[in-house]
CSV table of N, CA and C in Angstrom, one decimal:
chain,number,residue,atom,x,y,z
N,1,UNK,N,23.1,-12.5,30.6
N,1,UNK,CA,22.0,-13.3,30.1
N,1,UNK,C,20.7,-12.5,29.9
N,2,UNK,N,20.2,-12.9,29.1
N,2,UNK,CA,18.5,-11.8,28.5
N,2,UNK,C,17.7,-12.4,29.2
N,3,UNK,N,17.1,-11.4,29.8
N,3,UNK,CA,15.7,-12.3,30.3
N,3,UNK,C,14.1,-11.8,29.2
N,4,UNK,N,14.2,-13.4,29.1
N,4,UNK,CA,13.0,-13.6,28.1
N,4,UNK,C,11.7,-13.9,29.0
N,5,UNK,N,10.5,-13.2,28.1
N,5,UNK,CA,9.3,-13.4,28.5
N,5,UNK,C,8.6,-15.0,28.8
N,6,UNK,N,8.4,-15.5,29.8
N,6,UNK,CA,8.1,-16.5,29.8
N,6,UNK,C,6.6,-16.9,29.0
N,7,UNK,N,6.7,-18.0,28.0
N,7,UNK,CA,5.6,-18.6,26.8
N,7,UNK,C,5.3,-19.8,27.6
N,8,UNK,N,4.1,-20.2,26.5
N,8,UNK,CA,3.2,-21.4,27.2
N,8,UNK,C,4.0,-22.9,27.1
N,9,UNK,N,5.1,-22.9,26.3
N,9,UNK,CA,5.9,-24.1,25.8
N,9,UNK,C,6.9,-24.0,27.1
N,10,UNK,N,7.3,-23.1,27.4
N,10,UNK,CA,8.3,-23.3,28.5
N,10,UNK,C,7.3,-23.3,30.4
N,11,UNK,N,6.4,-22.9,30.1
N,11,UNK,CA,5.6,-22.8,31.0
N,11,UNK,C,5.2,-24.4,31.2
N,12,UNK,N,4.8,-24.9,30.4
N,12,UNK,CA,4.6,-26.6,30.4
N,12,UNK,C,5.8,-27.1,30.6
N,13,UNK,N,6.8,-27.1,30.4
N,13,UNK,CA,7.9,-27.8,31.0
N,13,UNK,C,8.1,-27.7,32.1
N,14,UNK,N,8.4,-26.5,32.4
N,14,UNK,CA,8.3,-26.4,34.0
N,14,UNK,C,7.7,-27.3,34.7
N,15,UNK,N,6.7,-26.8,34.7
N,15,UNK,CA,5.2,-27.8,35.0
N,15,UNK,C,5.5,-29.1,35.1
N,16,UNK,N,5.7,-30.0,34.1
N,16,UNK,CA,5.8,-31.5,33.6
N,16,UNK,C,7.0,-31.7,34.4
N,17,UNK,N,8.2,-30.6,34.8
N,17,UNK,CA,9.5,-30.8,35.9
N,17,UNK,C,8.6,-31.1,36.5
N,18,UNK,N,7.9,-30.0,37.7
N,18,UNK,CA,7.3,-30.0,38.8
N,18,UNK,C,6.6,-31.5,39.5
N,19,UNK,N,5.8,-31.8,38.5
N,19,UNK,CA,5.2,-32.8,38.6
N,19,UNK,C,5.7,-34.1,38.6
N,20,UNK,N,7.0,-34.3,37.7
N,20,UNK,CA,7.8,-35.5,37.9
N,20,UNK,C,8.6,-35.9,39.2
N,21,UNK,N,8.1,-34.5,40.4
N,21,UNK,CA,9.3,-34.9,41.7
N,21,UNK,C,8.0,-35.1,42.5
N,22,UNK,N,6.6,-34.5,42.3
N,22,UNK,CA,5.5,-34.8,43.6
N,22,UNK,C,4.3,-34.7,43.1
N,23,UNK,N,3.6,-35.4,43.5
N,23,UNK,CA,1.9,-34.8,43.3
N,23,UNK,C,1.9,-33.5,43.4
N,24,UNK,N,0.8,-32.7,43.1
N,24,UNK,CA,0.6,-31.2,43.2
N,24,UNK,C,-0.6,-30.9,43.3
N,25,UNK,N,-1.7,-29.9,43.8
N,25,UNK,CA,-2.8,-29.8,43.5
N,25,UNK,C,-2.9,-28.5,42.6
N,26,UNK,N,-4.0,-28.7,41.8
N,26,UNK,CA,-3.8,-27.2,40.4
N,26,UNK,C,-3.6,-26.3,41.2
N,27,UNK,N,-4.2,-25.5,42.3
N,27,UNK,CA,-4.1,-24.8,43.0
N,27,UNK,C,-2.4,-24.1,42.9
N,28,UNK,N,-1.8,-25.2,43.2
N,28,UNK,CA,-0.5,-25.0,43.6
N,28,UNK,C,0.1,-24.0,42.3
N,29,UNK,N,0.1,-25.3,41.7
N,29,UNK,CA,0.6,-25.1,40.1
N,29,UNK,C,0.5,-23.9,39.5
N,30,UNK,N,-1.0,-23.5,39.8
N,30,UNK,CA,-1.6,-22.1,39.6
N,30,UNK,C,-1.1,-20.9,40.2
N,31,UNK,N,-0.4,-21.1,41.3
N,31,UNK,CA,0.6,-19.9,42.3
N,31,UNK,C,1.6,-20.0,41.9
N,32,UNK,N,2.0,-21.3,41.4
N,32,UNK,CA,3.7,-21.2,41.4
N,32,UNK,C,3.9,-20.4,39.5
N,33,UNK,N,3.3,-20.4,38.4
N,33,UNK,CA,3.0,-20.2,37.7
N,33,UNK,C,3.4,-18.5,37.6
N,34,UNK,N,2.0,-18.2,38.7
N,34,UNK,CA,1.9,-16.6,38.5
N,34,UNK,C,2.8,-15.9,39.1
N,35,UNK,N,3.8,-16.8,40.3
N,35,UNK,CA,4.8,-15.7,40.5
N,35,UNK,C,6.3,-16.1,39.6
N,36,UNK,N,6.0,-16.8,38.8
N,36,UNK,CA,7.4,-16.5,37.8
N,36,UNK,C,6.9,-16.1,36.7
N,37,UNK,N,5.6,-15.1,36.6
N,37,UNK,CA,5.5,-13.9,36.2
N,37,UNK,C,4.3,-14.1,34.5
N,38,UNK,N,4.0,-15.8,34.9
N,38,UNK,CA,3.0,-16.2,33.6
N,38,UNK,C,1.6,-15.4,33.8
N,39,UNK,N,0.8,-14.5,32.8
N,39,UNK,CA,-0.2,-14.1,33.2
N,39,UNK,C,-1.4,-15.2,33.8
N,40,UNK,N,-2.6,-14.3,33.9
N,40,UNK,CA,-3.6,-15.7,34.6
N,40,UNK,C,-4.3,-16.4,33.4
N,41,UNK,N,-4.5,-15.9,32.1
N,41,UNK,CA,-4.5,-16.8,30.7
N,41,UNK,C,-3.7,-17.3,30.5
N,42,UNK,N,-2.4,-17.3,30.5
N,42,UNK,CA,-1.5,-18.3,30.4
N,42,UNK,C,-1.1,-19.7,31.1
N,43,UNK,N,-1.4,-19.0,32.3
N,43,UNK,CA,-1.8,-20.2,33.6
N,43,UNK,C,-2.8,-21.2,33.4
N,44,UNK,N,-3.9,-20.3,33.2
N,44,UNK,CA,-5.0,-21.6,32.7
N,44,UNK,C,-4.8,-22.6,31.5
N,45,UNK,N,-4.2,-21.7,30.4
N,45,UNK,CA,-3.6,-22.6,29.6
N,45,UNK,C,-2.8,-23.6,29.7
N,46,UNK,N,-2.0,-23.7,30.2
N,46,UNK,CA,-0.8,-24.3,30.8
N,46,UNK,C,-1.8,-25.5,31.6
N,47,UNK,N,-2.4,-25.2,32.9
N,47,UNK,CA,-3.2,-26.2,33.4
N,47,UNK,C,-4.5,-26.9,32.5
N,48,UNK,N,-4.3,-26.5,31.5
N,48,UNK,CA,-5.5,-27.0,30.9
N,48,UNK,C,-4.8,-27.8,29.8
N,49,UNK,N,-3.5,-28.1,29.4
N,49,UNK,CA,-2.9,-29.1,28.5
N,49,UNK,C,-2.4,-29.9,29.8
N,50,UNK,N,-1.8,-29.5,30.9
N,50,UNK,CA,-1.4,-30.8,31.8
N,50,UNK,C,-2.8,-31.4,32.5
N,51,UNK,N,-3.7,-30.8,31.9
N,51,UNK,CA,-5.1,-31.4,33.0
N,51,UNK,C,-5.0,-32.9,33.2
N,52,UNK,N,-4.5,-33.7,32.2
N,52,UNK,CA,-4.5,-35.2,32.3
N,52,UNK,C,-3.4,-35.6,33.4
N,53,UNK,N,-2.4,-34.7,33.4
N,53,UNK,CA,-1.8,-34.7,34.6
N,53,UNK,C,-1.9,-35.0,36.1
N,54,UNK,N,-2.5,-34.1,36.4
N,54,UNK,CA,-3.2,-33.3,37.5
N,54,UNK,C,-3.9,-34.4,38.0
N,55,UNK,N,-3.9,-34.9,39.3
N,55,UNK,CA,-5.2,-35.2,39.9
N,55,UNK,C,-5.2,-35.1,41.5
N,56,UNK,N,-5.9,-34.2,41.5
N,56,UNK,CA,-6.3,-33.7,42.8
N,56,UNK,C,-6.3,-34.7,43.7
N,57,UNK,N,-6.9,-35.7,43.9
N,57,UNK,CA,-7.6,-36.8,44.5
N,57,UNK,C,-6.5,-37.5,45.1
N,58,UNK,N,-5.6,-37.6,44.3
N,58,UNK,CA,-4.2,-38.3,44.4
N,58,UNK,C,-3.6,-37.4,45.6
N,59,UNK,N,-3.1,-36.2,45.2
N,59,UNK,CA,-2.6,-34.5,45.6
N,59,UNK,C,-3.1,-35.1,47.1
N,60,UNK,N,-4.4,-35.2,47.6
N,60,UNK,CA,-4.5,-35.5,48.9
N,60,UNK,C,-4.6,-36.4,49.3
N,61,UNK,N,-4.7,-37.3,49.4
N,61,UNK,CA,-4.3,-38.8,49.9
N,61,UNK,C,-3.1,-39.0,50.0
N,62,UNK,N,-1.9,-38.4,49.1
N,62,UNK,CA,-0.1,-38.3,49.6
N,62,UNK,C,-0.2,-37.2,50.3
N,63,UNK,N,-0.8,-36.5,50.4
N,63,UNK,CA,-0.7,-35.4,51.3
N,63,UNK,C,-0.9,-35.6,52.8
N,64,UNK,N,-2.2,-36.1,53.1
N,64,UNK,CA,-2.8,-36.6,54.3
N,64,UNK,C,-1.6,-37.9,54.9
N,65,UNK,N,-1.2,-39.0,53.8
N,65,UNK,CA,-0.4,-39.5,54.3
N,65,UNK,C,0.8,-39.3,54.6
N,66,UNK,N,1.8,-38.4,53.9
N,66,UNK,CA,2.8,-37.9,54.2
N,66,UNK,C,3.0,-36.9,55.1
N,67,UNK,N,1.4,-36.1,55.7
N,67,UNK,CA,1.6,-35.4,56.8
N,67,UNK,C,1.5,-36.7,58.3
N,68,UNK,N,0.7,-37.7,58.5
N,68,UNK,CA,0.9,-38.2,59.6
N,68,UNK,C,1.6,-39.0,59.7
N,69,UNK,N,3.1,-39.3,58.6
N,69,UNK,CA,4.1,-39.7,58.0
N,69,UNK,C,5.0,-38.7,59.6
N,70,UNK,N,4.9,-37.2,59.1
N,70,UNK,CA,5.2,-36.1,60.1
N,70,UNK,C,4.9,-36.1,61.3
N,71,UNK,N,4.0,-36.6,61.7
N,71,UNK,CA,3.3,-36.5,63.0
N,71,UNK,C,2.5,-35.3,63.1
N,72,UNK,N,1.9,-34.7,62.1
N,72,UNK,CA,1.4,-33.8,61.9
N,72,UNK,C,-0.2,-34.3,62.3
N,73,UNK,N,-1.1,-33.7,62.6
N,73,UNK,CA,-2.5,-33.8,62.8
N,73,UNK,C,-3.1,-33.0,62.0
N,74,UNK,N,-4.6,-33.1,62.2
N,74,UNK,CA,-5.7,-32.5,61.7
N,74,UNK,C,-5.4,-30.7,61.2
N,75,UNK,N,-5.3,-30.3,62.3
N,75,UNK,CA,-5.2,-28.6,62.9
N,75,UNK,C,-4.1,-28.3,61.4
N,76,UNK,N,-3.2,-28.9,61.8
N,76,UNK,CA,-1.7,-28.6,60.7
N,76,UNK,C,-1.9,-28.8,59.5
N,77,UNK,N,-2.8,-30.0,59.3
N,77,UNK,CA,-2.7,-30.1,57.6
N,77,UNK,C,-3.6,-29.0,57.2
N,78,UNK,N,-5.2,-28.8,58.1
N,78,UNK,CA,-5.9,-27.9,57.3
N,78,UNK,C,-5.2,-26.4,57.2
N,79,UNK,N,-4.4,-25.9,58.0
N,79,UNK,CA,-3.6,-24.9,58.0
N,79,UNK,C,-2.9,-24.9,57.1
N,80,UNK,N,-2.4,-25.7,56.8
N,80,UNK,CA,-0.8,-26.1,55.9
N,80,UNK,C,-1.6,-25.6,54.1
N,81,UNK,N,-3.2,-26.2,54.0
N,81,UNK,CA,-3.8,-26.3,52.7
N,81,UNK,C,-4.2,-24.6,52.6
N,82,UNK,N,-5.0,-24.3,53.8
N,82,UNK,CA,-5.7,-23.1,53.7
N,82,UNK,C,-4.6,-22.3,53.3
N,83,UNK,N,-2.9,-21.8,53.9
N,83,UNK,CA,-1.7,-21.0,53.6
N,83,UNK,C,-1.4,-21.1,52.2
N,84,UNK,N,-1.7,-22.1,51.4
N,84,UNK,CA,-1.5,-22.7,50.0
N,84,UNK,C,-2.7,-21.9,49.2
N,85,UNK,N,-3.6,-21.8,50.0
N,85,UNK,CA,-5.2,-22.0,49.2
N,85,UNK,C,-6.0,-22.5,48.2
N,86,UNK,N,-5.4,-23.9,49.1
N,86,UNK,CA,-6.1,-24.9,48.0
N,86,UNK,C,-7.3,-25.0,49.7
N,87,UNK,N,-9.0,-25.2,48.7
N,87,UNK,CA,-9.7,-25.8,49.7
N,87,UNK,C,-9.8,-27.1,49.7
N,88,UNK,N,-10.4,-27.5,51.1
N,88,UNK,CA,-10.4,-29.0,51.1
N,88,UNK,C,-11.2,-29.6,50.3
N,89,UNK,N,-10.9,-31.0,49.7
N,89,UNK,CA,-12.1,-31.9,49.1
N,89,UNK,C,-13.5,-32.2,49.4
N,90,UNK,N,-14.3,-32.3,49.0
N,90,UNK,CA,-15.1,-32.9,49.7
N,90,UNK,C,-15.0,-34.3,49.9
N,91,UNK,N,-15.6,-35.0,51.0
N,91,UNK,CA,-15.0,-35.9,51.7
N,91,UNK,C,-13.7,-36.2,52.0
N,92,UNK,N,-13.1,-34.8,52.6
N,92,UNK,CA,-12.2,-34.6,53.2
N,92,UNK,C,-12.2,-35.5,54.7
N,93,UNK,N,-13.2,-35.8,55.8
N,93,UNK,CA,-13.2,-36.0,56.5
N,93,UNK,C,-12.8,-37.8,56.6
N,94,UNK,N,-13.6,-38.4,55.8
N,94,UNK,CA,-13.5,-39.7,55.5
N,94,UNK,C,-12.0,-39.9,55.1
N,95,UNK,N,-11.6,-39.0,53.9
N,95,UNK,CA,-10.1,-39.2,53.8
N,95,UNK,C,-9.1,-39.4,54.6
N,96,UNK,N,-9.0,-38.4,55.9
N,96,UNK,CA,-8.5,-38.1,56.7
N,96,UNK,C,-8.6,-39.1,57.9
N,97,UNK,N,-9.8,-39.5,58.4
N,97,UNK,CA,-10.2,-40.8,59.1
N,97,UNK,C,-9.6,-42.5,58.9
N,98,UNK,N,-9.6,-42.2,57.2
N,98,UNK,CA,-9.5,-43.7,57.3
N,98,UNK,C,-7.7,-43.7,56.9
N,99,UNK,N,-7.0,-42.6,56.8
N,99,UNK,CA,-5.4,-43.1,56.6
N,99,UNK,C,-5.1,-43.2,58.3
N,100,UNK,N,-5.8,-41.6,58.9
N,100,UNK,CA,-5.9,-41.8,60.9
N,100,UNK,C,-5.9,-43.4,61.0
N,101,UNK,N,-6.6,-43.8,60.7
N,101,UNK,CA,-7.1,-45.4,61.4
N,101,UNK,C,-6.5,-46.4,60.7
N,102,UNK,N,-5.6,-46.6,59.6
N,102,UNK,CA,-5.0,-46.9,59.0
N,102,UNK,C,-3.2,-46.8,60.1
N,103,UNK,N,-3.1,-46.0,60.0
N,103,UNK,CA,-1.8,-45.5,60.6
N,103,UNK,C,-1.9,-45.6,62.1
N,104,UNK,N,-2.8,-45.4,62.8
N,104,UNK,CA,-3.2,-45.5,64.3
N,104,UNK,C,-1.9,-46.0,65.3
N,105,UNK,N,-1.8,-47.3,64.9
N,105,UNK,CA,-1.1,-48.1,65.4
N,105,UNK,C,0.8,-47.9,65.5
N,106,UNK,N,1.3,-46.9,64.3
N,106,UNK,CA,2.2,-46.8,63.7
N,106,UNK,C,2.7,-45.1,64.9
N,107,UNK,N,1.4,-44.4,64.1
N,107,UNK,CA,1.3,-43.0,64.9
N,107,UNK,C,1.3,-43.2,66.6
N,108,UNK,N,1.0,-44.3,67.3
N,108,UNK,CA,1.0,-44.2,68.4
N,108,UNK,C,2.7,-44.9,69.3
N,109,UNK,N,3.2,-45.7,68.5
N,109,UNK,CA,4.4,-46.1,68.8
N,109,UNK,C,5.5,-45.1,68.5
N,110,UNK,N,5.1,-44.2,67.5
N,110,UNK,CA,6.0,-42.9,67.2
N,110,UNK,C,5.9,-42.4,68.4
N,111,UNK,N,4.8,-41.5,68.6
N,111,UNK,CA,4.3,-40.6,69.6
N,111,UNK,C,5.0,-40.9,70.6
N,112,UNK,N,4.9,-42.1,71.1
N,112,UNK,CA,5.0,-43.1,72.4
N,112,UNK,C,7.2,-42.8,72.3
N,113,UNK,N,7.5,-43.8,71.2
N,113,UNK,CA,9.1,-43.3,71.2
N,113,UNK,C,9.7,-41.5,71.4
N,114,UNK,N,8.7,-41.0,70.6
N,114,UNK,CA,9.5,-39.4,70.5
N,114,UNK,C,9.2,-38.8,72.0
N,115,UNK,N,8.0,-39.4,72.0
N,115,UNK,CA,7.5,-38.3,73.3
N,115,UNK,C,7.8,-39.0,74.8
N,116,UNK,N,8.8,-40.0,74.6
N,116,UNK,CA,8.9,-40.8,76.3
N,116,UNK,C,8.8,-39.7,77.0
N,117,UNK,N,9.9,-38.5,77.5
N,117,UNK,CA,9.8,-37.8,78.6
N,117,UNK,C,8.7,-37.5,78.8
N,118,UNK,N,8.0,-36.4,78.1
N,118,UNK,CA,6.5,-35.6,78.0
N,118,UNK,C,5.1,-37.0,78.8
N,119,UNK,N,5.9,-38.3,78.2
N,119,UNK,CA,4.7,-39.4,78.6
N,119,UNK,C,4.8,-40.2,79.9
N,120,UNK,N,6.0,-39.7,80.3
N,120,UNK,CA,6.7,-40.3,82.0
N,120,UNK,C,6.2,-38.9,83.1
N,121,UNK,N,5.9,-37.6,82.7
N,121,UNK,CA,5.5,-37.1,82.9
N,121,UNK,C,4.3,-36.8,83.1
N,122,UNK,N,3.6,-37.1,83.1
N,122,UNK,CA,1.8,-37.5,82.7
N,122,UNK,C,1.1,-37.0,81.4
N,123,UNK,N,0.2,-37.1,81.5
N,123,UNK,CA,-1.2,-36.9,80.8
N,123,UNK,C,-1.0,-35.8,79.7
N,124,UNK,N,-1.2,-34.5,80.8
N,124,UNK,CA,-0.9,-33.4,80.2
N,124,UNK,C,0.1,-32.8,79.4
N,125,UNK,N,0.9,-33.3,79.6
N,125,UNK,CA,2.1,-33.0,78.8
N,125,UNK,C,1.9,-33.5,77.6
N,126,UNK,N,2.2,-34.8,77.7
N,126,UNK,CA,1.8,-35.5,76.1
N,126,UNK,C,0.5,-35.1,75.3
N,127,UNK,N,0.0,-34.5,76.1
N,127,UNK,CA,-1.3,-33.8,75.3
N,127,UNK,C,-1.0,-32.4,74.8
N,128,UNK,N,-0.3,-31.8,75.5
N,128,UNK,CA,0.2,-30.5,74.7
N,128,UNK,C,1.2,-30.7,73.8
N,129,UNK,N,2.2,-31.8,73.9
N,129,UNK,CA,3.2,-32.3,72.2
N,129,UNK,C,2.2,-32.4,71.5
N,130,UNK,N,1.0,-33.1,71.2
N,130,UNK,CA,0.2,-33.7,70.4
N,130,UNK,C,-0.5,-31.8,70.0
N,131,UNK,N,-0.8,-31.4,70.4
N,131,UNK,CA,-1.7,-30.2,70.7
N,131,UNK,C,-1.0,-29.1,69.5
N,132,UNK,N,0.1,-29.4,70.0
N,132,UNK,CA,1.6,-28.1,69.2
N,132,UNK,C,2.1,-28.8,67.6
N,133,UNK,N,1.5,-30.4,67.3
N,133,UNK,CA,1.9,-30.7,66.6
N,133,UNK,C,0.6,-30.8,65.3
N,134,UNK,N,-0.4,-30.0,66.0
N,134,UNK,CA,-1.7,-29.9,64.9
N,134,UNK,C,-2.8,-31.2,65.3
N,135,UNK,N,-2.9,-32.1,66.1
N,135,UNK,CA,-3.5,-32.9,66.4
N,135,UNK,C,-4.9,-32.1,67.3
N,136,UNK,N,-6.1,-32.9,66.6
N,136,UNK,CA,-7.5,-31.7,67.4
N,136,UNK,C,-7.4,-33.0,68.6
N,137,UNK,N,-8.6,-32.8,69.6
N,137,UNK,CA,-8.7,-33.3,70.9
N,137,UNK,C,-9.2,-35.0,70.5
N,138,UNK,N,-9.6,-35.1,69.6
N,138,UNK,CA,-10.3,-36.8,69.2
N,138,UNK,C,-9.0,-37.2,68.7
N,139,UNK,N,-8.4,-36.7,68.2
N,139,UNK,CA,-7.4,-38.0,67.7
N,139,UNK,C,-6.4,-37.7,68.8
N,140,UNK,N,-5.8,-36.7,69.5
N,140,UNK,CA,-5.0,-37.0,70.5
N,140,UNK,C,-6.0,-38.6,71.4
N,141,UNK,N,-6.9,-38.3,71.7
N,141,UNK,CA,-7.2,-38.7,72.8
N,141,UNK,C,-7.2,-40.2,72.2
N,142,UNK,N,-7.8,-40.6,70.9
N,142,UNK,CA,-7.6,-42.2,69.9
N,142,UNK,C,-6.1,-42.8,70.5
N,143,UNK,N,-4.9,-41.6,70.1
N,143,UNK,CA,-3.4,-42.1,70.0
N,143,UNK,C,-3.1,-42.1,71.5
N,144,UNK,N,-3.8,-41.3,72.3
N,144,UNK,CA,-3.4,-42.3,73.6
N,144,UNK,C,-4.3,-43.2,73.9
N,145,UNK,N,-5.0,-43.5,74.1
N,145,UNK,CA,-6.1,-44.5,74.1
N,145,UNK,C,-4.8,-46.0,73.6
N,146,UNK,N,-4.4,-45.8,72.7
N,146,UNK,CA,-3.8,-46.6,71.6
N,146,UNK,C,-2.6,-47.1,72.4
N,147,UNK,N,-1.8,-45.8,73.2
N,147,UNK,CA,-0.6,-45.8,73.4
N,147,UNK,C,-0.7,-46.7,75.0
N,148,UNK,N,-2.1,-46.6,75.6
N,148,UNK,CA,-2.1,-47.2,76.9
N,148,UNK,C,-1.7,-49.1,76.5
N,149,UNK,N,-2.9,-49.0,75.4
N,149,UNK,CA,-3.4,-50.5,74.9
N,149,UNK,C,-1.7,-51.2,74.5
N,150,UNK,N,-1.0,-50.4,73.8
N,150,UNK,CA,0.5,-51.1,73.2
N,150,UNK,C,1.0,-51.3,74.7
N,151,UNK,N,1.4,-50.3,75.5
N,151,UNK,CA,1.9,-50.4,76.7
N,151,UNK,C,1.5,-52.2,77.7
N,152,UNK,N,0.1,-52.3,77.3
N,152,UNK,CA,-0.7,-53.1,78.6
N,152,UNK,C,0.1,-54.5,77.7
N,153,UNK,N,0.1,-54.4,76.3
N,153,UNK,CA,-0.1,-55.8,75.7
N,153,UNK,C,1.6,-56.2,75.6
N,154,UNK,N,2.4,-54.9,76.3
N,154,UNK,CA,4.1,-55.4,76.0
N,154,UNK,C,4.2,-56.3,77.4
């Protein structure tokens, strides 16, 4: 088989694949692009006919949700974005707070099922699962706070 130079018609398909299995942030689009060898004017072009596509806004809100979907925390998602190099939104925080507070209840019955031993064991332990799984010290401490209150009300 010949390998052909990749053009901006097959570079949008790709693309319009990509996008039909997940949200994406341009960022992405823009890396995945350049290593199957599309220059960086080509790229832009390409992002600049799917722009109606694209919405960032979306990109993190499935993202935030689908990470504490994971049990993933704070620590992990901003690591997970910065390795990608997409930067955060602004009003990243509120984002992030209100799916936390949204899910609270959900994330703490997880926690609570996955982590029985680590939580028959005390304190500490269940705070280093939470610790290793990207969660900062306020929302560990929220999801047990949470995990006592389910306990008292069974």
């Amino acid at each position: 088989m010949k390998y052909e130079a990749p053009d901006a018609k097959r570079g949008f398909v790709y693309v319009c694949r990509l996008l039909s299995r997940r949200g994406y942030h341009s960022a992405e689009i823009r890396h995945k692009l350049l290593s199957k060898g599309y220059s960086e004017e080509m790229a832009a072009d390409i992002l600049e006919q799917v722009g109606g596509l694209l919405n960032d806004k979306l990109f993190f809100d499935a993202f935030v949700w689908q990470q504490l979907g994971k049990l993933h925390g704070t620590v992990y998602m901003e690591h997970s974005l910065r390795m990608k190099d997409i930067a955060l939104p602004t009003g990243w925080d509120e984002l992030r707070e209100r799916h936390f507070a949204e899910r609270l209840d959900e994330l703490a019955r997880r926690v609570a099922r996955k982590y029985q031993e680590a939580l028959q064991e005390g304190r500490w332990a269940l705070e280093q699962a939470l610790w290793r799984r990207g969660f900062d010290q306020q929302e560990i401490l929220r999801i047990m706070e949470r995990i006592g209150e389910l306990t008292h009300e069974e």
